Backbone as a printed PyTorch tensor [residue, N CA C, xyz], in Angstrom:
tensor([[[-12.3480,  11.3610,  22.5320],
         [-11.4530,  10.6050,  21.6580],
         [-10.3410,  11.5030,  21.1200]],

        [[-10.2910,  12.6030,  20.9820],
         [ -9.5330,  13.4110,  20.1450],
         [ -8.2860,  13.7910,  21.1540]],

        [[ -8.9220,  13.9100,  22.5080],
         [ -7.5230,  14.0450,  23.6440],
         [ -6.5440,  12.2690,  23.7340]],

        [[ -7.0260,  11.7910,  23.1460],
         [ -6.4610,  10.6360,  22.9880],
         [ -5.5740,  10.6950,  22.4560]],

        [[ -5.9310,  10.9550,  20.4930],
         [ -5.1440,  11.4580,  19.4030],
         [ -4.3540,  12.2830,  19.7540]],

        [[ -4.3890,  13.2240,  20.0770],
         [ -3.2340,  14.5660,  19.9400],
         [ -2.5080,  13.9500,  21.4080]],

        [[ -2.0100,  12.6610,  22.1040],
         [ -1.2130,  12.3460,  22.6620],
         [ -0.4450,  11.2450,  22.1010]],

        [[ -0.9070,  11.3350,  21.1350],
         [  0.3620,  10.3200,  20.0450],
         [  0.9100,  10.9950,  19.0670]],

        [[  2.0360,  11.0760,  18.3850],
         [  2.5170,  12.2340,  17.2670],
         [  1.6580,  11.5010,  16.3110]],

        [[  0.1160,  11.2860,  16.2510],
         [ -0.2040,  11.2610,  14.7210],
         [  0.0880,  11.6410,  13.0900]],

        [[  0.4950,  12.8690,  13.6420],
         [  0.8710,  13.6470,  12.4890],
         [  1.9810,  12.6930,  11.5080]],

        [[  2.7500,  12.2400,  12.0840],
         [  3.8870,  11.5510,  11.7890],
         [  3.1880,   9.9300,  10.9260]],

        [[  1.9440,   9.3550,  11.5340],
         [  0.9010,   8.2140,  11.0290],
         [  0.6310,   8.4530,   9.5960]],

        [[  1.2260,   7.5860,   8.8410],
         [  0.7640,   7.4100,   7.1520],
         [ -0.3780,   5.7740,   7.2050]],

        [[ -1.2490,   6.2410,   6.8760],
         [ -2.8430,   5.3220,   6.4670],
         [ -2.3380,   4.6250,   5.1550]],

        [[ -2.4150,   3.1280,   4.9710],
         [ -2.8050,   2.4430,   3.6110],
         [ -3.9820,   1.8990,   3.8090]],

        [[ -4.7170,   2.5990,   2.7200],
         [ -6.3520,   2.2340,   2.7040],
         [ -6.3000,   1.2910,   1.1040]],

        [[ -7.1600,   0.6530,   1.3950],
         [ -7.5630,  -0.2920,  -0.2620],
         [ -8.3890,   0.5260,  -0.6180]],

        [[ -8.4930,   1.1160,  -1.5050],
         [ -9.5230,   2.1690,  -2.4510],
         [ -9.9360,   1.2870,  -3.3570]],

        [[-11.3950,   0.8290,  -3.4340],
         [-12.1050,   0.2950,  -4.1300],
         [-13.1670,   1.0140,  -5.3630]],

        [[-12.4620,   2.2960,  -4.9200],
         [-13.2660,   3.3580,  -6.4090],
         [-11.8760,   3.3080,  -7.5630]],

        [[-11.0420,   2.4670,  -7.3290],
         [ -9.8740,   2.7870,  -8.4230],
         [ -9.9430,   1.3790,  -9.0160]],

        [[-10.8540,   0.1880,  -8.3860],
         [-10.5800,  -0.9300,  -8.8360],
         [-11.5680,  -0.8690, -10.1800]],

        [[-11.2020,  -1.7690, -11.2730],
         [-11.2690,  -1.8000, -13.0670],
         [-11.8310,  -2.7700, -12.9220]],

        [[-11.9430,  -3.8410, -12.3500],
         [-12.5770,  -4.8640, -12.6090],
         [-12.0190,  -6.0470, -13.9200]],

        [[-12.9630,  -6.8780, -13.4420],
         [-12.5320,  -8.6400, -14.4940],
         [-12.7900,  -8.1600, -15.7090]],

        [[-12.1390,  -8.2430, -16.9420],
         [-12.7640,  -8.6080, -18.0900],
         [-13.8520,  -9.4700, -18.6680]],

        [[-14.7100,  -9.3360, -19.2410],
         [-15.5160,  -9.9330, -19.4290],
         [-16.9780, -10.6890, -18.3790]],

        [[-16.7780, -10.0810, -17.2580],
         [-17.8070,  -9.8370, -15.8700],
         [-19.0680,  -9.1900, -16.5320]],

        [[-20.1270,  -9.1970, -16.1670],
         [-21.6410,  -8.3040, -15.9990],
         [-21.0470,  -7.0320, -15.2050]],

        [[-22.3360,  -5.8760, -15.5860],
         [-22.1520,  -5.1530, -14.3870],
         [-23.1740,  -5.5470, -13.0740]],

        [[-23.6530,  -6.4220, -13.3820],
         [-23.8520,  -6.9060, -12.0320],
         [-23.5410,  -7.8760, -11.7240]],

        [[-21.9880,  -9.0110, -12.3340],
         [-21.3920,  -9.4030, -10.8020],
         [-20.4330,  -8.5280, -11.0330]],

        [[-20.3600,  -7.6220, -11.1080],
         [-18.9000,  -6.4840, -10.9860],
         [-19.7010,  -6.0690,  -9.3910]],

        [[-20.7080,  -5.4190,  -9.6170],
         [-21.4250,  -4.7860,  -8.7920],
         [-21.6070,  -5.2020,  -7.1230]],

        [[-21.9160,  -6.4810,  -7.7000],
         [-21.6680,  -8.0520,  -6.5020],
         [-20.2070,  -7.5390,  -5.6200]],

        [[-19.6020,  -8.3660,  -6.4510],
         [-18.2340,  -8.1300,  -6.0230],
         [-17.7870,  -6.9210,  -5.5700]],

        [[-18.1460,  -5.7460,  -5.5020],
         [-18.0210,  -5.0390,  -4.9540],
         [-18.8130,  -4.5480,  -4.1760]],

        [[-19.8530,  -5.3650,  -3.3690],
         [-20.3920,  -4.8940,  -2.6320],
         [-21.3780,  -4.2690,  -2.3840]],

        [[-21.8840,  -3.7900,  -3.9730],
         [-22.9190,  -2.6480,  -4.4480],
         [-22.7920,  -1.6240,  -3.8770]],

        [[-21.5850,  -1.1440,  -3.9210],
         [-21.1170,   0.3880,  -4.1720],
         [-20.5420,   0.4770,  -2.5030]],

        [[-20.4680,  -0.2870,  -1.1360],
         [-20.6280,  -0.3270,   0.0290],
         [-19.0650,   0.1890,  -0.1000]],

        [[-18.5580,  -0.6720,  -0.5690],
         [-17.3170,  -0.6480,  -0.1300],
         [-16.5600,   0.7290,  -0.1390]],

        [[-16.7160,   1.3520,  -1.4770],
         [-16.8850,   2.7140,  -2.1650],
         [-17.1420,   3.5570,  -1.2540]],

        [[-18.1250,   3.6740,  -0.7700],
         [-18.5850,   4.9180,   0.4840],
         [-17.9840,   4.5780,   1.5560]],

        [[-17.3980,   3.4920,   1.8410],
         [-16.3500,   3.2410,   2.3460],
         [-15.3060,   4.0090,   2.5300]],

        [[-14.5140,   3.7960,   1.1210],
         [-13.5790,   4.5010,   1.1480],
         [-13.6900,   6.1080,   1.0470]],

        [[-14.7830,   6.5130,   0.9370],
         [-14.7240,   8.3750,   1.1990],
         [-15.1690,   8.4180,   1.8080]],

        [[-15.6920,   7.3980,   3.3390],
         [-15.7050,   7.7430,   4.5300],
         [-14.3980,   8.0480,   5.4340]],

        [[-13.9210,   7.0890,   5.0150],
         [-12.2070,   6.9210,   5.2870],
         [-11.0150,   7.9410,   4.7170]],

        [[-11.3150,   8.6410,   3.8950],
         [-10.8610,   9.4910,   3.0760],
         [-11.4880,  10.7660,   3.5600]],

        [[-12.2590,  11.1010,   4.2200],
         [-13.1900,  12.8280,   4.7070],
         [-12.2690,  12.6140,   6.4800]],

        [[-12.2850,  11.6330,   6.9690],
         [-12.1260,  11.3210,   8.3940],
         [-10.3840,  11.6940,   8.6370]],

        [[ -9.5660,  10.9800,   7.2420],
         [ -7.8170,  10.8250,   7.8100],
         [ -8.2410,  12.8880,   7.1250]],

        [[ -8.5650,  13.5110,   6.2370],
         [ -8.3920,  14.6050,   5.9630],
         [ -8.8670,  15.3750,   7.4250]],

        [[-10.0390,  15.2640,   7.7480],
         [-10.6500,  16.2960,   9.0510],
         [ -9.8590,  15.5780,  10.5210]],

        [[ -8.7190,  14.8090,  10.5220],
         [ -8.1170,  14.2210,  11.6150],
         [ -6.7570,  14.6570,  11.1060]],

        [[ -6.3000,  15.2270,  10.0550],
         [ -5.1460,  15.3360,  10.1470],
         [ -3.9130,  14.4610,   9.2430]],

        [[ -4.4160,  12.8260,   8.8580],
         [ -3.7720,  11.9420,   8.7100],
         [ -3.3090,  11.9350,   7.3600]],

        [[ -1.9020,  11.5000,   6.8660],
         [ -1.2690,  11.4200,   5.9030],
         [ -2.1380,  10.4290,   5.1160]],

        [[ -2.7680,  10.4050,   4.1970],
         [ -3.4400,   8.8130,   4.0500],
         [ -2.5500,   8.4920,   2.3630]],

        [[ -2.5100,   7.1900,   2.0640],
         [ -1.9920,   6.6920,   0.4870],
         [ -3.5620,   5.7940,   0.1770]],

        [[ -3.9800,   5.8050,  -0.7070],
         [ -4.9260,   4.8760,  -1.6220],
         [ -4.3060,   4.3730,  -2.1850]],

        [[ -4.6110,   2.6310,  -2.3680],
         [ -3.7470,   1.8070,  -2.9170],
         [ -4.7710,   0.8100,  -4.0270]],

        [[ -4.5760,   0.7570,  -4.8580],
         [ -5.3980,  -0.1330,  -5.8550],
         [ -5.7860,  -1.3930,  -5.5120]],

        [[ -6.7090,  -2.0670,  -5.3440],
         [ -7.2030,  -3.2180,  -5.0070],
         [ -6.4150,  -4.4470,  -5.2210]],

        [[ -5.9500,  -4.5640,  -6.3240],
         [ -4.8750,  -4.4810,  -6.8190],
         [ -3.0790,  -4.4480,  -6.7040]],

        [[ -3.1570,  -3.3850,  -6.2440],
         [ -1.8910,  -3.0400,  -6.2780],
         [ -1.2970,  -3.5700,  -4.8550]],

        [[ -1.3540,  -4.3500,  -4.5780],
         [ -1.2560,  -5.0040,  -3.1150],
         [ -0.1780,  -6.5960,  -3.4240]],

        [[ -1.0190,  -7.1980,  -4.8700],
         [ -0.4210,  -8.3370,  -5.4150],
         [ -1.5660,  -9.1030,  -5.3030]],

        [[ -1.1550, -10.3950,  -5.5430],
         [ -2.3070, -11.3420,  -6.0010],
         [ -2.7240, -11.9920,  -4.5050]],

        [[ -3.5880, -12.4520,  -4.3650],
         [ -3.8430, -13.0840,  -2.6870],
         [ -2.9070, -14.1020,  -2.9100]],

        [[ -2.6200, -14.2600,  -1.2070],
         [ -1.3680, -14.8530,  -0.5910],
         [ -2.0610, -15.8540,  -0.0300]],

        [[ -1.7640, -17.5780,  -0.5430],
         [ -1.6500, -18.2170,   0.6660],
         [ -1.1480, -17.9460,   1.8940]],

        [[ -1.8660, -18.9450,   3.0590],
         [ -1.2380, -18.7840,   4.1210],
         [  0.3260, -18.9600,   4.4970]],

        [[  0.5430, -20.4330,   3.8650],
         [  2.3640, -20.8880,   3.5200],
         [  3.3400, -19.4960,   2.8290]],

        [[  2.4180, -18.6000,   2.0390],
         [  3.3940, -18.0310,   0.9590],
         [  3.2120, -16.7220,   2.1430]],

        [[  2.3590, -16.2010,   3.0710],
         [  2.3110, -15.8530,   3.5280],
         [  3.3630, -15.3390,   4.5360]],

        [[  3.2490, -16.6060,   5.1850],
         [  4.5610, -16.7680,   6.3270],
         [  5.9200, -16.5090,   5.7710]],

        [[  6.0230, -17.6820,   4.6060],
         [  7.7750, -17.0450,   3.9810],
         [  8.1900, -16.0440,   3.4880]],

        [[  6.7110, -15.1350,   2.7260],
         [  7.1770, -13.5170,   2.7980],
         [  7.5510, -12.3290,   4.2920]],

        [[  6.4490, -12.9370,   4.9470],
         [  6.4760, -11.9960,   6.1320],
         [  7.0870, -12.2430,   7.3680]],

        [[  7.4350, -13.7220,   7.8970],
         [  8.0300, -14.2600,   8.5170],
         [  7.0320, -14.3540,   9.6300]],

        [[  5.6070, -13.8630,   9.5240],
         [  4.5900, -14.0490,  10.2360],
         [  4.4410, -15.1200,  11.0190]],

        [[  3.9930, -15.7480,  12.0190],
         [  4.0250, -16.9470,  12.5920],
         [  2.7430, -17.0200,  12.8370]],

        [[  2.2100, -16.1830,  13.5440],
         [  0.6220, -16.0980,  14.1380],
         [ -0.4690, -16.6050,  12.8440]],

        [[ -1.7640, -16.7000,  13.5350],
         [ -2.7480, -17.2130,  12.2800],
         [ -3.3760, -16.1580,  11.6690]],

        [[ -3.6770, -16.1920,  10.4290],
         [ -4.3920, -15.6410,   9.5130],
         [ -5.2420, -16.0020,   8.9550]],

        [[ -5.7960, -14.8630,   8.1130],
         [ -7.2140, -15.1750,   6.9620],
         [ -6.7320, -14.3240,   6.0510]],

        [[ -7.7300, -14.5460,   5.1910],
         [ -7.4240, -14.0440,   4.0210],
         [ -7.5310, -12.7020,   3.7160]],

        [[ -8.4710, -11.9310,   4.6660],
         [ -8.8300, -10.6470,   4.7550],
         [ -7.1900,  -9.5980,   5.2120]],

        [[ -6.9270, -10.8410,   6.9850],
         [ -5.7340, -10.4050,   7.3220],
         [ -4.4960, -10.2630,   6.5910]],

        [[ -4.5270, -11.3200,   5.7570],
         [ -2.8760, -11.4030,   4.8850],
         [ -3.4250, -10.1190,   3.4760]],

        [[ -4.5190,  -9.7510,   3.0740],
         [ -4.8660,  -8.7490,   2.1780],
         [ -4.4310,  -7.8120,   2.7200]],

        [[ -4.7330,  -7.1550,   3.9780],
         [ -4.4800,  -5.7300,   5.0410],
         [ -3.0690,  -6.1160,   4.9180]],

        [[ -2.2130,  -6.8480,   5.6510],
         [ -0.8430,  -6.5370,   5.6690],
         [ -0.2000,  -6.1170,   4.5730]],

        [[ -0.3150,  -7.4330,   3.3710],
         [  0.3190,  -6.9280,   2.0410],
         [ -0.1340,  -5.7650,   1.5660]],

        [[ -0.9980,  -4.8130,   2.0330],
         [ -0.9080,  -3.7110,   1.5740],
         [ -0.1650,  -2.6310,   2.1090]],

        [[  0.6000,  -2.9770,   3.3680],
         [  1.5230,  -2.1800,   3.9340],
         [  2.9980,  -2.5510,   3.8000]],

        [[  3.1950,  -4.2620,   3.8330],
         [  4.6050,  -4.9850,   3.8780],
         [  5.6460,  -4.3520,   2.9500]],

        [[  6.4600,  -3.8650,   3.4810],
         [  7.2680,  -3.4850,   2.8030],
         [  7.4770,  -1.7420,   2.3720]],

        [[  7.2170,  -1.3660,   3.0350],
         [  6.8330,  -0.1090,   2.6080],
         [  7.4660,   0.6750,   4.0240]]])
């Protein structure tokens, strides 16, 4: 896999990851549906799996607040921001808006 990598200018590749160790959570939630909602910690080791891998590969990476992406996008509000045509979910229109525009 790695003769793969070093035939693309990776170096030049900037990563937007959703970092779910920066997310604050609902007001007034339990810590266990905070806990829920996040997966029970999954998501988290997640992200410093993803975070040990772009460092020992080389990769520029940004962490972006769960958050900091904007509020979920209908599909309609979707399209007229991005001019997207193809189909989506909700997961998909989350991943893009965390890069659009940037």
């Amino acid at each position: 896999m790695r003769k793969i990598l070093t035939a693309y200018p990776y170096q030049t590749t900037k990563l937007y990851i959703e970092d779910a160790r920066q997310w604050i959570g609902f007001n007034g939630k339990t810590k266990a549906t905070q806990a829920r909602l996040q997966g029970a910690g999954s998501v988290k080791r997640d992200a410093k799996i993803w975070e040990d891998w772009c460092k020992e590969h080389d990769y520029e990476v940004v962490f972006v607040k769960p958050m900091g992406k904007g509020l979920k996008k209908s599909a309609e509000d979707f399209k007229r921001i991005t001019k997207w045509e193809g189909r989506t979910n909700e997961h998909s229109r989350d991943a893009a808006m965390i890069v659009f525009g940037r």
